[in-house]
Structures are given as C-alpha cells and as structure tokens.
C-alpha cells in the first residue's frame, strides 16, 4: 500500500511480476476479491491513470439504478462511444466495457532481456510523484530545473523501458575495437545516444530511490546502462583526463 489514505481513500498496488504470464493471471482473482471486500463496506473500487480496467465492475459497484443513469448520461453526451470508449460507462448495451483481459505493458516487458538493475525500469507505474511541484518534495532536482518530463525519474524509466524493448538480447560486455567504437559514435541517429543524453542530466542525488513509491533508482540504472554503452562507443575525452 502507498499513497494517501485520507478520507478512507486507500492506494494499493499488488506485488505482481507483470513480466510473467502466471503472475498476470492473478489480476482477475485479486480484483474480484477486492471488489467483494470494498462492496461489503459500501466503498467504491476506482482506478487511476485512465486505464479503465475496473469498468466491468461498474454495475456491481454502483448498483443497477445508478449504473443505468450513468449510461444515460453517457448516451446523451457521447451516443457513438467515441470519448474514452469502454471506460466508466457505455451509451447502450451494444458497446462493451474495458476488461481485465486487456494487453498490459508487462506482456511487452516479458520479451525484453531481464537485467538485474535495468529491468527495474519496468516497475515504474507512472504515479508521477517525481513530477510533483510541491516545495516540500526533493524529487527530482533536474526535473524542477528544466520542467522537462524526460528529465524526471518517470521519463528516464520510460526511456530505459523503450531501450530494453529495442534490444533483442542481453547486451554484450565485451569491448568493441577502437575503430568500431569510433564508427558507432559517429552515428547520430543511434537511439542509444538519445538514451545516454537523457541519463546524462541525472545528478545521482538518489532522491528517486528513497521517495518514489516504487523506489525507481535511476542512478543505479544509469550506471548499468553506461557499462553497456561504453563497450560500443568512445568515452568523452574528459573521462580520461586527471586533474
């Protein structure tokens, strides 16, 4: 459990490894039990971040009377089900609601190499705590300075996730020859360079590792990425100069 618990609002995130099919099957089992528990207390099951996966439980949660009124409102303003189709309500019974059987990011993550540290990028659930504008939060200095989403732990984790999806196997730790590194470094369209550029802005303050609910440790992942990156590309001259 994480997040605020004020006014009876409880944020929970089951510890499920979404990379594994056997674990993903638990989603429906857990959700159905949670719906029963919440309903027994007169509560409401809700979901954040616009996925709409709890929509199929609407009739059970709200009751048929309220549910029908919600569908009537949907029909009045969106009769063709064009806005957020399948989420919250439907204009009529010919349309279906979103279900728990939708494709998840975990299914894509399952195809990526499982690297001890870098794979933690897939744990980011997009809660956005790192992009808070509260002055009492210390995460993330580079995002606050630039106001650039890619310079937040969430942005960097997403870029690393995309990088993992692009590589077909675990990157080699064997150093390429100087000529090969020189050739690779000159390829400006290489996505690896874009990833490095985004990670270069991290000042390794470790605020993300302690304040993020999912403990997304960008400095640790950046170090492992650099270890792979510099087996293929030349290091900047400043890295080899002792002052």
Short mmCIF file of C-alpha atoms in Angstrom, two decimals:
data_model
loop_
_atom_site.label_atom_id
_atom_site.label_comp_id
_atom_site.label_asym_id
_atom_site.label_seq_id
_atom_site.Cartn_x
_atom_site.Cartn_y
_atom_site.Cartn_z
CA UNK A 1 0.00 0.00 0.00
CA UNK A 2 1.21 3.51 -0.76
CA UNK A 3 -0.14 6.96 -1.37
CA UNK A 4 -2.57 8.94 0.75
CA UNK A 5 -5.09 7.16 2.95
CA UNK A 6 -7.07 10.24 3.90
CA UNK A 7 -10.87 10.23 3.87
CA UNK A 8 -10.82 6.46 3.51
CA UNK A 9 -9.04 6.52 0.15
CA UNK A 10 -6.59 3.62 0.01
CA UNK A 11 -3.97 3.25 -2.72
CA UNK A 12 -2.82 -0.31 -3.26
CA UNK A 13 -0.55 -1.99 -5.76
CA UNK A 14 -0.40 -5.80 -5.58
CA UNK A 15 3.15 -7.13 -5.73
CA UNK A 16 2.68 -8.91 -9.05
CA UNK A 17 5.50 -9.52 -11.52
CA UNK A 18 3.76 -8.41 -14.70
CA UNK A 19 6.53 -9.91 -16.83
CA UNK A 20 5.27 -13.40 -16.02
CA UNK A 21 2.10 -14.85 -17.53
CA UNK A 22 1.43 -16.95 -14.42
CA UNK A 23 1.51 -13.79 -12.30
CA UNK A 24 -0.73 -11.80 -14.64
CA UNK A 25 -3.43 -14.45 -14.22
CA UNK A 26 -3.70 -13.39 -10.59
CA UNK A 27 -5.03 -9.96 -11.57
CA UNK A 28 -8.62 -11.14 -12.01
CA UNK A 29 -8.56 -13.32 -8.89
CA UNK A 30 -7.28 -10.46 -6.73
CA UNK A 31 -9.55 -7.84 -8.28
CA UNK A 32 -12.72 -9.88 -7.84
CA UNK A 33 -11.90 -10.46 -4.18
CA UNK A 34 -11.13 -6.77 -3.66
CA UNK A 35 -14.44 -5.81 -5.30
CA UNK A 36 -16.31 -8.04 -2.85
CA UNK A 37 -14.42 -6.59 0.11
CA UNK A 38 -14.89 -2.98 -0.95
CA UNK A 39 -18.56 -3.55 -1.75
CA UNK A 40 -19.14 -5.10 1.69
CA UNK A 41 -18.04 -1.83 3.28
CA UNK A 42 -20.11 0.31 0.93
CA UNK A 43 -17.00 1.56 -0.82
CA UNK A 44 -16.11 2.14 -4.45
CA UNK A 45 -13.35 0.49 -6.46
CA UNK A 46 -11.59 3.03 -8.62
CA UNK A 47 -8.51 3.21 -10.78
CA UNK A 48 -6.09 5.99 -11.59
CA UNK A 49 -4.15 6.97 -14.69
CA UNK A 50 -7.01 6.46 -17.15
CA UNK A 51 -6.69 2.72 -17.86
CA UNK A 52 -10.36 2.00 -17.21
CA UNK A 53 -9.72 -1.64 -16.33
CA UNK A 54 -12.13 -1.56 -13.39
CA UNK A 55 -15.03 -0.53 -15.66
CA UNK A 56 -16.53 -4.01 -15.96
CA UNK A 57 -17.31 -3.93 -12.23
CA UNK A 58 -19.34 -0.71 -12.54
CA UNK A 59 -22.81 -2.31 -12.34
CA UNK A 60 -21.80 -4.30 -9.27
CA UNK A 61 -20.14 -1.36 -7.52
CA UNK A 62 -22.72 1.35 -8.18
CA UNK A 63 -25.85 -0.77 -8.38
CA UNK A 64 -28.12 -1.13 -11.40
CA UNK A 65 -30.13 2.07 -10.75
CA UNK A 66 -27.14 4.41 -10.57
CA UNK A 67 -25.40 2.47 -13.32
CA UNK A 68 -28.31 2.96 -15.72
CA UNK A 69 -28.27 6.70 -15.01
CA UNK A 70 -24.53 6.85 -15.75
CA UNK A 71 -25.15 5.10 -19.06
CA UNK A 72 -27.97 7.53 -19.86
CA UNK A 73 -25.62 10.47 -19.28
CA UNK A 74 -23.02 8.79 -21.48
CA UNK A 75 -25.63 8.29 -24.20
CA UNK A 76 -26.72 11.93 -24.02
CA UNK A 77 -23.23 13.35 -24.50
CA UNK A 78 -21.47 10.54 -26.38
CA UNK A 79 -24.01 8.31 -28.19
CA UNK A 80 -21.36 6.88 -30.53
CA UNK A 81 -18.97 5.94 -27.70
CA UNK A 82 -16.10 8.00 -29.14
CA UNK A 83 -14.69 9.50 -25.94
CA UNK A 84 -12.75 7.07 -23.75
CA UNK A 85 -14.64 4.08 -25.17
CA UNK A 86 -15.25 1.29 -22.70
CA UNK A 87 -14.34 3.36 -19.64
CA UNK A 88 -16.73 4.14 -16.78
CA UNK A 89 -19.95 3.64 -18.78
CA UNK A 90 -21.33 2.85 -22.25
CA UNK A 91 -24.15 4.62 -24.16
CA UNK A 92 -26.02 1.35 -24.67
CA UNK A 93 -25.63 -2.41 -24.36
CA UNK A 94 -24.25 -2.81 -27.88
CA UNK A 95 -20.93 -1.42 -26.66
CA UNK A 96 -18.64 -3.33 -24.32
CA UNK A 97 -16.68 -2.13 -21.30
CA UNK A 98 -12.95 -2.49 -20.86
CA UNK A 99 -11.98 -5.71 -19.09
CA UNK A 100 -9.04 -7.00 -17.10
CA UNK A 101 -8.03 -9.15 -20.08
CA UNK A 102 -6.60 -6.19 -21.98
CA UNK A 103 -2.99 -6.25 -23.20
CA UNK A 104 -0.65 -4.96 -20.49
CA UNK A 105 2.78 -3.39 -20.64
CA UNK A 106 4.03 -6.44 -18.79
CA UNK A 107 3.41 -8.56 -21.88
CA UNK A 108 5.79 -6.34 -23.84
CA UNK A 109 8.27 -6.27 -20.96
CA UNK A 110 8.26 -10.08 -20.95
CA UNK A 111 10.04 -10.03 -24.31
CA UNK A 112 12.89 -7.82 -23.09
CA UNK A 113 16.17 -9.06 -21.59
CA UNK A 114 15.91 -9.33 -17.80
CA UNK A 115 18.86 -7.36 -16.48
CA UNK A 116 19.33 -7.25 -12.71
CA UNK A 117 19.23 -3.46 -12.33
CA UNK A 118 17.92 -2.06 -15.61
CA UNK A 119 14.81 -4.24 -15.54
CA UNK A 120 13.64 -2.19 -12.55
CA UNK A 121 12.65 0.47 -15.09
CA UNK A 122 9.62 -1.69 -15.88
CA UNK A 123 8.42 -1.31 -12.28
CA UNK A 124 7.57 2.36 -12.83
CA UNK A 125 3.77 2.60 -12.67
CA UNK A 126 3.56 6.23 -13.75
CA UNK A 127 2.21 7.57 -10.44
CA UNK A 128 4.08 10.83 -11.15
CA UNK A 129 5.32 11.54 -7.62
CA UNK A 130 8.65 12.56 -9.18
CA UNK A 131 6.89 15.33 -11.12
CA UNK A 132 5.36 16.93 -8.05
CA UNK A 133 5.53 20.73 -7.86
CA UNK A 134 5.31 20.75 -4.06
CA UNK A 135 8.17 22.72 -2.49
CA UNK A 136 8.41 20.17 0.33
CA UNK A 137 9.43 17.37 -2.07
CA UNK A 138 13.07 16.90 -3.01
CA UNK A 139 12.45 14.69 -6.04
CA UNK A 140 13.58 15.42 -8.75
CA UNK A 141 16.07 18.37 -8.93
CA UNK A 142 16.73 18.10 -12.67
CA UNK A 143 13.03 17.97 -13.49
CA UNK A 144 12.40 21.03 -11.33
CA UNK A 145 15.23 22.91 -13.03
CA UNK A 146 14.25 22.03 -16.60
CA UNK A 147 10.49 21.35 -16.38
CA UNK A 148 11.24 18.64 -18.94
CA UNK A 149 9.31 15.37 -18.35
CA UNK A 150 12.16 13.36 -19.90
CA UNK A 151 14.43 14.67 -17.12
CA UNK A 152 12.25 13.15 -14.38
CA UNK A 153 12.71 9.63 -12.97
CA UNK A 154 9.43 8.68 -14.65
CA UNK A 155 10.66 9.95 -18.02
CA UNK A 156 14.05 8.28 -17.68
CA UNK A 157 12.48 4.98 -16.61
CA UNK A 158 10.19 5.06 -19.66
CA UNK A 159 13.13 5.74 -21.99
CA UNK A 160 15.05 2.82 -20.46
CA UNK A 161 11.97 0.63 -20.87
CA UNK A 162 11.85 1.53 -24.59
CA UNK A 163 15.57 0.83 -24.88
CA UNK A 164 15.10 -2.62 -23.34
CA UNK A 165 12.28 -3.34 -25.79
CA UNK A 166 14.53 -2.47 -28.72
CA UNK A 167 17.39 -4.79 -27.84
CA UNK A 168 16.75 -8.44 -28.62
CA UNK A 169 19.17 -9.99 -26.16
CA UNK A 170 21.37 -9.11 -23.20
CA UNK A 171 23.96 -6.56 -24.41
CA UNK A 172 27.49 -7.85 -24.63
CA UNK A 173 30.01 -6.62 -22.05
CA UNK A 174 32.86 -7.31 -24.46
CA UNK A 175 34.60 -4.12 -25.55
CA UNK A 176 34.44 -3.30 -29.24
CA UNK A 177 37.61 -2.27 -31.05
CA UNK A 178 38.63 1.40 -31.18
CA UNK A 179 37.69 1.59 -34.89
CA UNK A 180 34.28 0.05 -34.24
CA UNK A 181 33.65 2.43 -31.33
CA UNK A 182 34.68 5.38 -33.49
CA UNK A 183 32.25 4.31 -36.22
CA UNK A 184 29.41 3.74 -33.74
CA UNK A 185 29.97 7.08 -32.04
CA UNK A 186 29.57 8.91 -35.33
CA UNK A 187 26.09 7.51 -35.97
CA UNK A 188 23.90 10.39 -34.80
CA UNK A 189 20.64 8.51 -35.42
CA UNK A 190 21.50 5.82 -32.88
CA UNK A 191 18.80 5.57 -30.18
CA UNK A 192 21.47 4.66 -27.64
CA UNK A 193 22.80 8.22 -27.87
CA UNK A 194 19.36 9.64 -27.10
CA UNK A 195 19.07 7.44 -24.02
CA UNK A 196 22.51 8.50 -22.82
CA UNK A 197 21.70 12.17 -23.38
CA UNK A 198 18.63 11.88 -21.17
CA UNK A 199 20.51 9.98 -18.47
CA UNK A 200 23.43 12.41 -18.53
CA UNK A 201 21.22 15.03 -16.88
CA UNK A 202 20.79 12.90 -13.73
CA UNK A 203 22.88 14.29 -10.84
CA UNK A 204 22.70 10.99 -8.90
CA UNK A 205 21.12 12.56 -5.81
CA UNK A 206 19.25 9.28 -5.15
CA UNK A 207 16.04 11.11 -4.17
CA UNK A 208 14.12 8.83 -6.54
CA UNK A 209 15.49 5.73 -4.82
CA UNK A 210 14.08 6.86 -1.46
CA UNK A 211 10.99 8.96 -2.25
CA UNK A 212 9.47 7.13 -5.22
CA UNK A 213 6.77 4.68 -4.00
CA UNK A 214 8.22 2.10 -6.40
CA UNK A 215 11.83 3.03 -5.46
CA UNK A 216 12.89 3.57 -9.05
CA UNK A 217 16.66 4.04 -8.64
CA UNK A 218 17.70 5.97 -11.75
CA UNK A 219 21.39 6.49 -10.72
CA UNK A 220 21.85 2.72 -10.35
CA UNK A 221 20.20 2.04 -13.71
CA UNK A 222 22.22 4.79 -15.33
CA UNK A 223 25.45 3.15 -14.12
CA UNK A 224 24.48 -0.19 -15.66
CA UNK A 225 23.43 1.47 -18.91
CA UNK A 226 26.79 3.27 -19.10
CA UNK A 227 28.57 -0.05 -18.53
CA UNK A 228 26.89 -1.42 -21.67
CA UNK A 229 27.04 1.84 -23.62
CA UNK A 230 30.79 2.34 -23.38
CA UNK A 231 31.54 -1.13 -24.68
CA UNK A 232 30.21 0.13 -28.05
CA UNK A 233 31.08 3.83 -28.04
CA UNK A 234 34.05 6.04 -27.26
CA UNK A 235 34.24 7.76 -23.91
CA UNK A 236 34.43 11.57 -23.88
CA UNK A 237 37.96 12.90 -23.55
CA UNK A 238 37.14 14.44 -20.17
CA UNK A 239 36.55 10.96 -18.73
CA UNK A 240 40.20 10.10 -19.29
CA UNK A 241 41.73 13.36 -18.05
CA UNK A 242 43.01 13.53 -14.46
CA UNK A 243 43.01 16.98 -12.87
#
